[in-house]
Tab-separated table of C-alpha atoms and ligand atoms in Angstrom:
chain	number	residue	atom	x	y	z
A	1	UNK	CA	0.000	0.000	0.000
A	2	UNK	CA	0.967	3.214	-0.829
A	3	UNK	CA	1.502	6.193	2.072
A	4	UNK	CA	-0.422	8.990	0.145
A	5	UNK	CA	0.858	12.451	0.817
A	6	UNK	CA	-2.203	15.188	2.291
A	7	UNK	CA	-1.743	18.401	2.040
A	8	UNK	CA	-4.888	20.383	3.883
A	9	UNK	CA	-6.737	23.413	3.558
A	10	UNK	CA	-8.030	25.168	7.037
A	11	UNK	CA	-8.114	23.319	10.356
A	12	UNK	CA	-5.715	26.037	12.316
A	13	UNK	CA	-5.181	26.633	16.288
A	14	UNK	CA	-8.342	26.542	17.249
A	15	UNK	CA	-10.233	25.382	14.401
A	16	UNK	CA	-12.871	22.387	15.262
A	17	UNK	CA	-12.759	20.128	11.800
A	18	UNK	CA	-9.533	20.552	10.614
A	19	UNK	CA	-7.862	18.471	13.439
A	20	UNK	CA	-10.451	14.945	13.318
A	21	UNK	CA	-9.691	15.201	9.438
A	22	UNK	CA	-5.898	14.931	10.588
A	23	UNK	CA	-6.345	12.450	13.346
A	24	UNK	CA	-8.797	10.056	10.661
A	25	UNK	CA	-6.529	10.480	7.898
A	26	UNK	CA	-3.711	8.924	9.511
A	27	UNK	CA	-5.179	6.609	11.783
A	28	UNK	CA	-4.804	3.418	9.485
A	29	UNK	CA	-1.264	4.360	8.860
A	30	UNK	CA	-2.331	5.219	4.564
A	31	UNK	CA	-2.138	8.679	4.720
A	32	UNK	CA	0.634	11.117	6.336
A	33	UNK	CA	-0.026	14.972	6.573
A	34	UNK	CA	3.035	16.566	4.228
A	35	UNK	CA	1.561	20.312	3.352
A	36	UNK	CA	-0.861	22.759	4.531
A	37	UNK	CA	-2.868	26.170	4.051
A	38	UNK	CA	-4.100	25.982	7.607
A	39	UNK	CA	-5.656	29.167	8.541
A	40	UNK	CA	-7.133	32.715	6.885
A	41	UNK	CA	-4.624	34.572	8.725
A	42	UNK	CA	-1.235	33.843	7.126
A	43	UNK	CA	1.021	34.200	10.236
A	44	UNK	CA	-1.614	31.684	12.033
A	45	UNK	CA	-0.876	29.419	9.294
A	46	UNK	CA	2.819	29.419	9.428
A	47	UNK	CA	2.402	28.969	13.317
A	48	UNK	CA	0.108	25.948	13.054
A	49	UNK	CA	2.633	23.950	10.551
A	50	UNK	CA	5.285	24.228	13.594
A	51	UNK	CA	3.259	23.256	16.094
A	52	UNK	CA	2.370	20.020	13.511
A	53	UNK	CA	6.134	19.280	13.013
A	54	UNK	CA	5.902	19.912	9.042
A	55	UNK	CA	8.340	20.621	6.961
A	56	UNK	CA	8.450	24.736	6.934
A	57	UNK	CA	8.580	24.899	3.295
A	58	UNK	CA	5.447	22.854	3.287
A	59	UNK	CA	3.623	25.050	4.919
A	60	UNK	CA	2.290	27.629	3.258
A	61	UNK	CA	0.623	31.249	3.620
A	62	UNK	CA	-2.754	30.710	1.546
A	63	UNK	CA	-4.097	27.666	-0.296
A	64	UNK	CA	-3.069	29.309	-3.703
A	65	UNK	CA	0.484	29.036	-2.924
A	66	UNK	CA	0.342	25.912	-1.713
A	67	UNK	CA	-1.339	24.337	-5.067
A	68	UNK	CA	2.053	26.422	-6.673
A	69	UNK	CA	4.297	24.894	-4.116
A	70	UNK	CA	3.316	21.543	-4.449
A	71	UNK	CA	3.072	21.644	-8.521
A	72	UNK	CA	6.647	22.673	-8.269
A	73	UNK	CA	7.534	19.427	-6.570
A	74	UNK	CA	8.313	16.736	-8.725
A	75	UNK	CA	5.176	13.630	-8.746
A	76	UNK	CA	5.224	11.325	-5.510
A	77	UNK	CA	6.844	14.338	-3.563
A	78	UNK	CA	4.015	16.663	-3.928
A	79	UNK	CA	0.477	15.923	-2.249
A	80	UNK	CA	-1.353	13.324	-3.684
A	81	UNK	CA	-4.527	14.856	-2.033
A	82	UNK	CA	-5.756	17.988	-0.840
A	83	UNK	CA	-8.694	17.863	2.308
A	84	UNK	CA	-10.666	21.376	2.446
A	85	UNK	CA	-11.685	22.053	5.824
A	86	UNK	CA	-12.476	25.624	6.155
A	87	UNK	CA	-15.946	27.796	6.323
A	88	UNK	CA	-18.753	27.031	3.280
A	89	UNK	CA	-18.084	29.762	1.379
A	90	UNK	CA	-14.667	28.916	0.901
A	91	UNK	CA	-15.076	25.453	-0.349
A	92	UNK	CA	-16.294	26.492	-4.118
A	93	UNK	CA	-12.778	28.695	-5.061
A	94	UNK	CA	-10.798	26.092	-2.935
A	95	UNK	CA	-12.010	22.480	-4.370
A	96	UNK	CA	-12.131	24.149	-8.014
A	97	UNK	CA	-8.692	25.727	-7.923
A	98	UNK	CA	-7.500	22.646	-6.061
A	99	UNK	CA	-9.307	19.881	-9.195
A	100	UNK	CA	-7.734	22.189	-12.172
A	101	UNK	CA	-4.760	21.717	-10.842
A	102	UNK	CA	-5.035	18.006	-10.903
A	103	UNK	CA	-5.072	17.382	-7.017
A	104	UNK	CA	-7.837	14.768	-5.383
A	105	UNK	CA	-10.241	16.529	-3.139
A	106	UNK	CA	-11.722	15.722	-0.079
A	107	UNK	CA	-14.144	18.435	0.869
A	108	UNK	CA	-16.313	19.238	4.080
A	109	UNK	CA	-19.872	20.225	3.325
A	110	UNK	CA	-22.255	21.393	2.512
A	111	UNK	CA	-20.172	21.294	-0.733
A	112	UNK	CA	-20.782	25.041	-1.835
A	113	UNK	CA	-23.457	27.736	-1.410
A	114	UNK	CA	-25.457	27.393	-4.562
A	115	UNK	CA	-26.729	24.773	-6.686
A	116	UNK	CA	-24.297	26.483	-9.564
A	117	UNK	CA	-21.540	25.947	-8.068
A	118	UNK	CA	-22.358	22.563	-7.016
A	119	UNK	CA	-22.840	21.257	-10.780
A	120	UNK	CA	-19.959	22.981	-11.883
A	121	UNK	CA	-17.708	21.157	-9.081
A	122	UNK	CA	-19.728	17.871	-10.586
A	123	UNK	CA	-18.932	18.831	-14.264
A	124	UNK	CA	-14.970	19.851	-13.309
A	125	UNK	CA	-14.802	16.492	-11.268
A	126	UNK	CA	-16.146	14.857	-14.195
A	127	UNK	CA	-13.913	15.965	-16.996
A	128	UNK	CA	-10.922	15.613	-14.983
A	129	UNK	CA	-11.122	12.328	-13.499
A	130	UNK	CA	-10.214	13.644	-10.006
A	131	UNK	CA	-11.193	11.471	-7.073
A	132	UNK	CA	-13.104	13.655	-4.818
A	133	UNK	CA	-14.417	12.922	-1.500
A	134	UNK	CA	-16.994	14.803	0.625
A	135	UNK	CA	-17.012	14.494	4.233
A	136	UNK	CA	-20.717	13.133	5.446
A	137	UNK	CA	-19.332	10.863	7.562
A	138	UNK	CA	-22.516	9.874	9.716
A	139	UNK	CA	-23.066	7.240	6.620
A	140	UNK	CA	-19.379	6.098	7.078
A	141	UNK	CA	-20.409	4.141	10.565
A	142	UNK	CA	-20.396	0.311	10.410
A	143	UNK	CA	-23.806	0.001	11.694
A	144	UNK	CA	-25.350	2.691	8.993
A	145	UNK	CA	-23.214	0.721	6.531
A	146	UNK	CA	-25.593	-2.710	7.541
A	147	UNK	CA	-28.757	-0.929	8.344
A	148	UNK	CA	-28.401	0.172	4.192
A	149	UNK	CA	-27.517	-3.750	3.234
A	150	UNK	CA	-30.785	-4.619	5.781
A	151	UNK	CA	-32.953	-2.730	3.313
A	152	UNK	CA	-31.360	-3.755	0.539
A	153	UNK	CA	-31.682	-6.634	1.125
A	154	UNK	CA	-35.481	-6.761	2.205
A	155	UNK	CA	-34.774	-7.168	5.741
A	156	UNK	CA	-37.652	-5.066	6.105
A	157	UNK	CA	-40.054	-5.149	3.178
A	158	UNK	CA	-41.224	-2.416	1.210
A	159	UNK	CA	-40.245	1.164	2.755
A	160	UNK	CA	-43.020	3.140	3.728
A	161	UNK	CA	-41.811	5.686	5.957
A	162	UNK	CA	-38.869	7.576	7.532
A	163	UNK	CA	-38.212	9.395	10.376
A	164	UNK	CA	-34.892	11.470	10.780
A	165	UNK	CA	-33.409	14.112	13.107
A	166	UNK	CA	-30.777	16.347	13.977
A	167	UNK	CA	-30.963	18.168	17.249
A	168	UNK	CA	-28.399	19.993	18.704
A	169	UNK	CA	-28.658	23.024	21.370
A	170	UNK	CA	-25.070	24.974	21.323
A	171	UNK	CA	-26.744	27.839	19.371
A	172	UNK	CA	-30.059	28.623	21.491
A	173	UNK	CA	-28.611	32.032	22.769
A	174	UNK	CA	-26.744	34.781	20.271
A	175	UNK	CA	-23.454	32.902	20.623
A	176	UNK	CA	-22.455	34.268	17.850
A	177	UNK	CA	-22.717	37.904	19.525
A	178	UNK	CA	-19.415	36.722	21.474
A	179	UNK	CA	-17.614	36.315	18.634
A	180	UNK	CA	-17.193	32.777	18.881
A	181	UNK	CA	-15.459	31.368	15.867
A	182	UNK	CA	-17.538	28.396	14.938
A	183	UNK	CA	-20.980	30.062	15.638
A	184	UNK	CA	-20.323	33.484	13.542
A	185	UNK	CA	-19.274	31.966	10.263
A	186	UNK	CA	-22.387	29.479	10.472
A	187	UNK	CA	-25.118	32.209	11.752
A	188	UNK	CA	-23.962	34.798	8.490
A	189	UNK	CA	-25.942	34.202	5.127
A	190	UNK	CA	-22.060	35.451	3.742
A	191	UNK	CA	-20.589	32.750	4.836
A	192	UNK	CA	-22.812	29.779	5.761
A	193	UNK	CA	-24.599	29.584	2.999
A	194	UNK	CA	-29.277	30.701	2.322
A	195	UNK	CA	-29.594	27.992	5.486
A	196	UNK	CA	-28.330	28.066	8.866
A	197	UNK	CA	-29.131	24.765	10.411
A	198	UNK	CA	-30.076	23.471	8.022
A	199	UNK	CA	-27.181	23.659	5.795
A	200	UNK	CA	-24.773	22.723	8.718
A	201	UNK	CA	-26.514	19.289	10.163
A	202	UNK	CA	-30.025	19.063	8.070
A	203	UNK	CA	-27.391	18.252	5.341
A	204	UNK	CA	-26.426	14.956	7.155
A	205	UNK	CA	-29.753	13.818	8.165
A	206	UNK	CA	-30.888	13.975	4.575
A	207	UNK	CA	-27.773	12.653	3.407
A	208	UNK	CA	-27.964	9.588	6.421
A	209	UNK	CA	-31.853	8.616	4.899
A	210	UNK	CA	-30.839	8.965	1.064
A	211	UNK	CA	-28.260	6.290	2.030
A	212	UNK	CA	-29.755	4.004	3.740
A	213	UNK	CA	-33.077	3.787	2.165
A	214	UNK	CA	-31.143	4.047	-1.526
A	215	UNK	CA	-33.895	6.711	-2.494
A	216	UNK	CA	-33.557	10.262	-3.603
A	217	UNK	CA	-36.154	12.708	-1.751
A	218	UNK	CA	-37.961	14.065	-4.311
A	219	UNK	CA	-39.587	16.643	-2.964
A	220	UNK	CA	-39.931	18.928	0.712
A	221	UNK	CA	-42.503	21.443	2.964
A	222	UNK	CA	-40.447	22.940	5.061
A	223	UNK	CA	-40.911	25.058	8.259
A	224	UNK	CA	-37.532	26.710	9.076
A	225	UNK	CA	-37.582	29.424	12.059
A	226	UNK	CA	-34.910	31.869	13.433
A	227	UNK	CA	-35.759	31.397	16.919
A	228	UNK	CA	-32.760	33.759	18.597
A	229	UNK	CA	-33.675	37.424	18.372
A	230	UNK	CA	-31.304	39.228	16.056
A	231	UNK	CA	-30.541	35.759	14.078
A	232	UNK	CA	-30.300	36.020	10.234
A	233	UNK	CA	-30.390	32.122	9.188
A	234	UNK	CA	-32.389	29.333	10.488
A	235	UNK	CA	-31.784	27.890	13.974
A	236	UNK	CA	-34.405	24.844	13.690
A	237	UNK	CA	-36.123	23.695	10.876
A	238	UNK	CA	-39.082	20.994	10.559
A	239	UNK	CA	-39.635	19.417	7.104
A	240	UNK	CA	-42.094	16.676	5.551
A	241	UNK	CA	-40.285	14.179	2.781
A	242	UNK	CA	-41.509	12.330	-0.183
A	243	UNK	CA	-38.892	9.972	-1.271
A	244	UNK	CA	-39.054	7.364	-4.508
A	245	UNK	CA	-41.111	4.502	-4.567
A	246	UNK	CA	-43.670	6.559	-2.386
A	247	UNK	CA	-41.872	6.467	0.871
A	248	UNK	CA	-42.865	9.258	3.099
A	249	UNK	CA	-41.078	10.544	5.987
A	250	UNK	CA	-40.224	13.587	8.335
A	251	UNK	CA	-36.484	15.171	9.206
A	252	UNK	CA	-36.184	17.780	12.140
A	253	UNK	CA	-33.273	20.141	12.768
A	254	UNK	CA	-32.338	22.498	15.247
A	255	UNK	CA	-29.466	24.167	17.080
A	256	UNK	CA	-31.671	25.477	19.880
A	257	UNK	CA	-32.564	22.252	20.997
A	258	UNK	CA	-31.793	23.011	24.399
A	259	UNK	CA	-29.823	20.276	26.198
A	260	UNK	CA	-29.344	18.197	23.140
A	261	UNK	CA	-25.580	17.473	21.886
A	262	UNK	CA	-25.491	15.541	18.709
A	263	UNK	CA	-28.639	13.249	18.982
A	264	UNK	CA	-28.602	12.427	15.735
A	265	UNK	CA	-31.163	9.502	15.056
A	266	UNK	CA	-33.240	8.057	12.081
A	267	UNK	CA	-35.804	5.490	12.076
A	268	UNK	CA	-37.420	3.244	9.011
A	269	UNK	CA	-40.386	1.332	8.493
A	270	UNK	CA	-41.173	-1.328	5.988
A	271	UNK	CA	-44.267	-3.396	5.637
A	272	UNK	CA	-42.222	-6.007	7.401
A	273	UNK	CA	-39.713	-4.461	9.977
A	274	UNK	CA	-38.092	-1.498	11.262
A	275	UNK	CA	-34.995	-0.239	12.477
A	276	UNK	CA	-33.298	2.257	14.185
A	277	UNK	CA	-29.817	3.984	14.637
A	278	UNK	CA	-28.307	6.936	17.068
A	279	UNK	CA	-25.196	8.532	16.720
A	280	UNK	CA	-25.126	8.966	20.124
A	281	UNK	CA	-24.822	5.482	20.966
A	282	UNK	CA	-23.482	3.918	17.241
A	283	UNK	CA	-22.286	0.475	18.200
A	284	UNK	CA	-25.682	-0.623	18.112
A	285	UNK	CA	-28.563	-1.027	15.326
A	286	UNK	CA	-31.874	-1.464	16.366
A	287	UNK	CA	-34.628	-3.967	14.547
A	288	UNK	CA	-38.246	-3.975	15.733
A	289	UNK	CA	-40.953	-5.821	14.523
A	290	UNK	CA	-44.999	-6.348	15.603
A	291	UNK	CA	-44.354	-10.080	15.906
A	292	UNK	CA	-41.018	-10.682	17.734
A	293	UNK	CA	-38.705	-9.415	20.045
A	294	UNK	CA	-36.544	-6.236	19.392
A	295	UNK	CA	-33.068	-7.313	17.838
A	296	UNK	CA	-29.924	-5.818	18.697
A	297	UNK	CA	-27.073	-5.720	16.357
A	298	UNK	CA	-23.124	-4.830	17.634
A	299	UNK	CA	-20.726	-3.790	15.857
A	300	UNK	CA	-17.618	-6.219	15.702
A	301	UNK	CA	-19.579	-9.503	15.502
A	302	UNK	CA	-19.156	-12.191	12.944
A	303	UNK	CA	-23.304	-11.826	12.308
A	304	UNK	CA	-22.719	-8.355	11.334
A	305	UNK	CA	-19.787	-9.285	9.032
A	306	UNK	CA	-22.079	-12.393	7.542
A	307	UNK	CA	-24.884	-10.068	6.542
A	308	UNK	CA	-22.555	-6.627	5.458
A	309	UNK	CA	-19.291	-6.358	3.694
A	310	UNK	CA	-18.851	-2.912	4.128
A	311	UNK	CA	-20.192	-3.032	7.502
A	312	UNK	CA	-16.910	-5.590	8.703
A	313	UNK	CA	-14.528	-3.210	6.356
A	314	UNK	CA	-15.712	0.075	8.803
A	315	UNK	CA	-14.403	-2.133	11.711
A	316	UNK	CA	-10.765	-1.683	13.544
A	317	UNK	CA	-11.258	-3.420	16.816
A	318	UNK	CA	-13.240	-5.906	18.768
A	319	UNK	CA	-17.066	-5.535	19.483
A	320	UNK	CA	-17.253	-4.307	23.677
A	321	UNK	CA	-14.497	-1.986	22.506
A	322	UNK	CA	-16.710	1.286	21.295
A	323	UNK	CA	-15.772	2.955	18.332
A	324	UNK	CA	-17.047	6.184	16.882
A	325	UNK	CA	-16.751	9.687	15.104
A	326	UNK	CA	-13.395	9.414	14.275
A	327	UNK	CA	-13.522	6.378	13.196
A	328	UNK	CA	-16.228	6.888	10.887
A	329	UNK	CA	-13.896	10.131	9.030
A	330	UNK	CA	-11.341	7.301	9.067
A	331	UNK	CA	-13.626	4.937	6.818
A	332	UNK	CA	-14.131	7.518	4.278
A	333	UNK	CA	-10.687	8.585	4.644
A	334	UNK	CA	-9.767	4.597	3.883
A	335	UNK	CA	-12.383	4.300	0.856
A	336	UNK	CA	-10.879	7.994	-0.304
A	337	UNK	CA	-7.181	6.639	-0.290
A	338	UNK	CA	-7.667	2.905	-2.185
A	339	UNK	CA	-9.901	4.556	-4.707
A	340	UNK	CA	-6.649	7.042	-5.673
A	341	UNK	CA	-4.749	3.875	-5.564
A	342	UNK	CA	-6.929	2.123	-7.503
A	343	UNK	CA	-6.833	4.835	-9.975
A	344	UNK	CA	-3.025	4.909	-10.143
A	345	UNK	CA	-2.753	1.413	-10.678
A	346	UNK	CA	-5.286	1.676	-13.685
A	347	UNK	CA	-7.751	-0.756	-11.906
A	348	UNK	CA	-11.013	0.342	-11.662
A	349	UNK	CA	-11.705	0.801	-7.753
A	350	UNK	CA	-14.228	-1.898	-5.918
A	351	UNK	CA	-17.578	-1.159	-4.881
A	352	UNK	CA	-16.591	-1.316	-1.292
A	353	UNK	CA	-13.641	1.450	-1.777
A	354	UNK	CA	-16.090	3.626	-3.354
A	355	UNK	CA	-18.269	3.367	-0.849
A	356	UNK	CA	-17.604	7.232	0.435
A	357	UNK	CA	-19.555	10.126	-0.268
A	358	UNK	CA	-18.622	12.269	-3.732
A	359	UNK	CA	-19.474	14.921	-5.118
A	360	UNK	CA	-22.754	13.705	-6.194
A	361	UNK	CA	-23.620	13.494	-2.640
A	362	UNK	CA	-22.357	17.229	-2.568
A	363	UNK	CA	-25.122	18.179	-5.242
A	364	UNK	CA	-27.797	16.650	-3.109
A	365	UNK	CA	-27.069	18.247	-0.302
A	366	UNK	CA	-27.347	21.553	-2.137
A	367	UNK	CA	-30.701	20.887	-3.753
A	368	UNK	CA	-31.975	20.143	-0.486
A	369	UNK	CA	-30.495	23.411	1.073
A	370	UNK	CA	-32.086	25.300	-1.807
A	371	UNK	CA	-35.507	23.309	-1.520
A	372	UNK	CA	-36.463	23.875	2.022
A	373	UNK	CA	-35.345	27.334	2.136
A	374	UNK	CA	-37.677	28.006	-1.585
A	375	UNK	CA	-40.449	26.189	0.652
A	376	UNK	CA	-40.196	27.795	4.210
A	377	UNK	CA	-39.985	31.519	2.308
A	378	UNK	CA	-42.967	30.551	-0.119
A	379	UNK	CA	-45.084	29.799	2.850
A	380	UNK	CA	-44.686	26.107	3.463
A	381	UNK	CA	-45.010	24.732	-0.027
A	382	UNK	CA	-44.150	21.581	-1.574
A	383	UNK	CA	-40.808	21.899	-3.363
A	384	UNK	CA	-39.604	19.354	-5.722
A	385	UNK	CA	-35.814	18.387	-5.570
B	1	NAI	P1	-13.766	26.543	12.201
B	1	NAI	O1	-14.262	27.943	12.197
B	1	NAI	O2	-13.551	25.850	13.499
B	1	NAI	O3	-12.395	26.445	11.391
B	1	NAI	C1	-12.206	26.965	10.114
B	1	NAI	C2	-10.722	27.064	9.817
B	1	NAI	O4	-10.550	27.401	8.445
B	1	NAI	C3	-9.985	28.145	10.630
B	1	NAI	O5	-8.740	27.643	11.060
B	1	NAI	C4	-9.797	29.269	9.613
B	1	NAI	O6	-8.695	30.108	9.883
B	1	NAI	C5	-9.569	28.443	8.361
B	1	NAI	N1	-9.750	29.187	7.112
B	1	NAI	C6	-10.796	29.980	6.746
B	1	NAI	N2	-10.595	30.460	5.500
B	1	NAI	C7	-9.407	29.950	5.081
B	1	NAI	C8	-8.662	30.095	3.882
B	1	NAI	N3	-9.093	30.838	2.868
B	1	NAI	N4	-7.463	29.448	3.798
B	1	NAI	C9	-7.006	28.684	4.825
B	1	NAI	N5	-7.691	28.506	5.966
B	1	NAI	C10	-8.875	29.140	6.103
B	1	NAI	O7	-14.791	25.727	11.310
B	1	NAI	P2	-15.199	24.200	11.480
B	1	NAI	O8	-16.238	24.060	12.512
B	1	NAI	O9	-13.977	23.382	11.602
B	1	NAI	O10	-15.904	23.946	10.070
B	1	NAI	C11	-15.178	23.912	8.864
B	1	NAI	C12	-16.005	23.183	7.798
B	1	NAI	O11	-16.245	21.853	8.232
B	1	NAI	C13	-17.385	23.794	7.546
B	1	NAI	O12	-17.696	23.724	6.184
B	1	NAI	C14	-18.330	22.912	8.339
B	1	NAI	O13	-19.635	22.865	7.793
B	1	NAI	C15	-17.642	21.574	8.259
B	1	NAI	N6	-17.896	20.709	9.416
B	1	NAI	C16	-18.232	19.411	9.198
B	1	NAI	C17	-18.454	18.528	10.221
B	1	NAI	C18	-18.774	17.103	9.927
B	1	NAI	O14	-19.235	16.418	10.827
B	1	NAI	N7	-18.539	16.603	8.725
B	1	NAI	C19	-18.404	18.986	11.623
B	1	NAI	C20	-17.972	20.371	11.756
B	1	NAI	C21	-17.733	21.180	10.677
């Protein structure tokens, strides 16, 4: 196996992202951080690539002279990858200038701030054969990874309805107001993008039931609110689904949530069975039925690995032993890295290595954006995707 060579894009002192993209990247020993652009303010930058042990003429003041930089370098010096890991509005200019200049991408989301700029990134990715990553990772967890092979493989009948939310409470006063880093680029329109909350984690609860279900949502009513006086983008958000195959379903958002962290959480109902998964607790998947006792699924087990290939790839250690968020980066980190490999050694990459979000994902997630915002400001209308 090839080490490949990152180079990295935001993720300075302070910075919340930047550093689990650097701890997943190299935790199955595939990947070793060689260059960086690692913060707006130059000097910051320069600062952060000391305190990481790099190579000072790796590090570099903006991401434009680090794509020069590492161009310069001769092939298997220079980065084989570049991970962007800075605010929204950033990720457009970045990823573009990043894929004409031949690098592989892996980007955080939501991918960009418009639809536009989403297709383009699809077209550019297209015509240049880049291998381009984006970072949902909630669908990169071993027991998301079986809960999609349970419905694929009938486990529970015919879909008929889906239930997913996202509630978080970090944002229920004007945190932003205190100039908090995290909370003022994601509460401006500038910078976050025409949805607050629902951009930043109604993004990954569409993105966790498009997955597992393997249907698109095809169309949205949305209810999105501002709760926090003085607020400009959406701190909650409720929303009705219609997904293929006439599957209905339901996703909630909020940052005001109060005393929720990350509960994460979808359920799904077939004619047959159901299931259910939480981030919170992600070791375990939940299946419920009307006619037998409620089955619970670990992680690590050799029944897991019998009924989901991709679920037993996702796995590092022994079931008791919990593993999580990092972890789950790490998996699309690992799928990410063999699908450049497989690329480089002119093999065309297996279905399990390309099991990572792309930049298709990325497109979704920005038709969704622009959806329930068309809907909440039309009045609650049905929007299709
Ligand atoms: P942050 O505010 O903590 O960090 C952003 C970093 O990017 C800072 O170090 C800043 O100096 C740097 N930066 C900004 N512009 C830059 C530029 N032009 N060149 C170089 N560096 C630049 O933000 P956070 O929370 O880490 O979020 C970053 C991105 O990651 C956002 O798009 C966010 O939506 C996404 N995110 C994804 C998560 C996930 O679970 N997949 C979780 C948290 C954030």
């Amino acid at each position: 196996m090839r080490i490949l060579k990152m180079g990295q894009v935001g993720g300075g002192i302070g910075a919340f992202i930047g550093e689990v993209h650097r701890k997943a990247a190299r935790m199955d020993g595939g990947i070793v951080l060689a260059a960086g652009a690692f913060d707006v303010v130059p000097e910051n930058s320069l600062k952060q690539g000391k305190l990481l042990g790099l190579d000072p003429k790796r590090v570099y003041s903006t991401y434009q002279e680090m794509i020069a930089g590492e161009l310069a370098l001769p092939l298997g010096e220079r980065v084989d990858f570049i991970a962007v890991c800075t605010p929204n509005h950033t990720h457009y200019p970045i990823a573009k200038a990043c894929i004409q200049a031949g690098f592989n991408v892996m980007c955080e989301k939501p991918m960009t701030l418009t639809v536009k700029e989403a297709e383009d990134l699809e077209a550019l990715v297209k015509k240049t054969g880049v291998v381009f990553g984006l970072m949902h990772n909630y669908t990169a967890y071993p027991m998301v990874k079986l809960a999609k092979d349970m419905v694929k493989q009938g486990d529970l009948g015919k879909l008929r309805k889906v239930v997913v939310q996202y509630p978080q409470g970090w944002l229920w006063q004007l945190l932003e107001k205190s100039g908090q880093m995290q909370a003022s680029w994601r509460t401006n329109p500038k910078t976050s993008g025409a949805a607050g909350s629902m951009g930043d984690i109604g993004t990954h609860a569409a993105n966790l039931a498009e997955y597992i279900t393997g249907l698109k949502i095809t169309e949205v009513l949305a209810d999105l609110t501002a709760f926090v006086k003085g607020r400009k983008l959406d701190d909650d958000g409720n929303v009705l689904l219609h997904f293929e195959k006439g599957v209905k379903g339901l996703l909630h958002a909020s940052q005001i949530a109060v005393g929720e962290e990350n509960n994460l959480k979808i359920w799904i109902y077939g004619d047959k069975k159901g299931l259910w998964w939480s981030q919170e607790n992600p070791n375990f998947l939940h299946v419920i039925s009307q006619v037998a006792p409620e089955e619970i699924w670990k992680r690590g087990n050799g029944y897991v690995a019998d009924k989901s290939k991709t679920a037993a790839r996702g796995t590092r250690i022994p079931s008791g032993h919990p593993e999580g968020f990092l972890e789950a980066f790490a998996n699309n980190y690992a799928n990410f890295a063999d699908t450049i490999r497989a690329k480089e050694e002119k093999r065309r990459a297996k279905p399990e290595e390309l099991d990572f979000p792309s930049v298709e994902a990325g497109v979704r997630g920005m038709k969704f954006i622009n959806a329930v915002v068309t809907s909440s400001k039309k009045g609650n209308i049905w929007v299709k995707i």
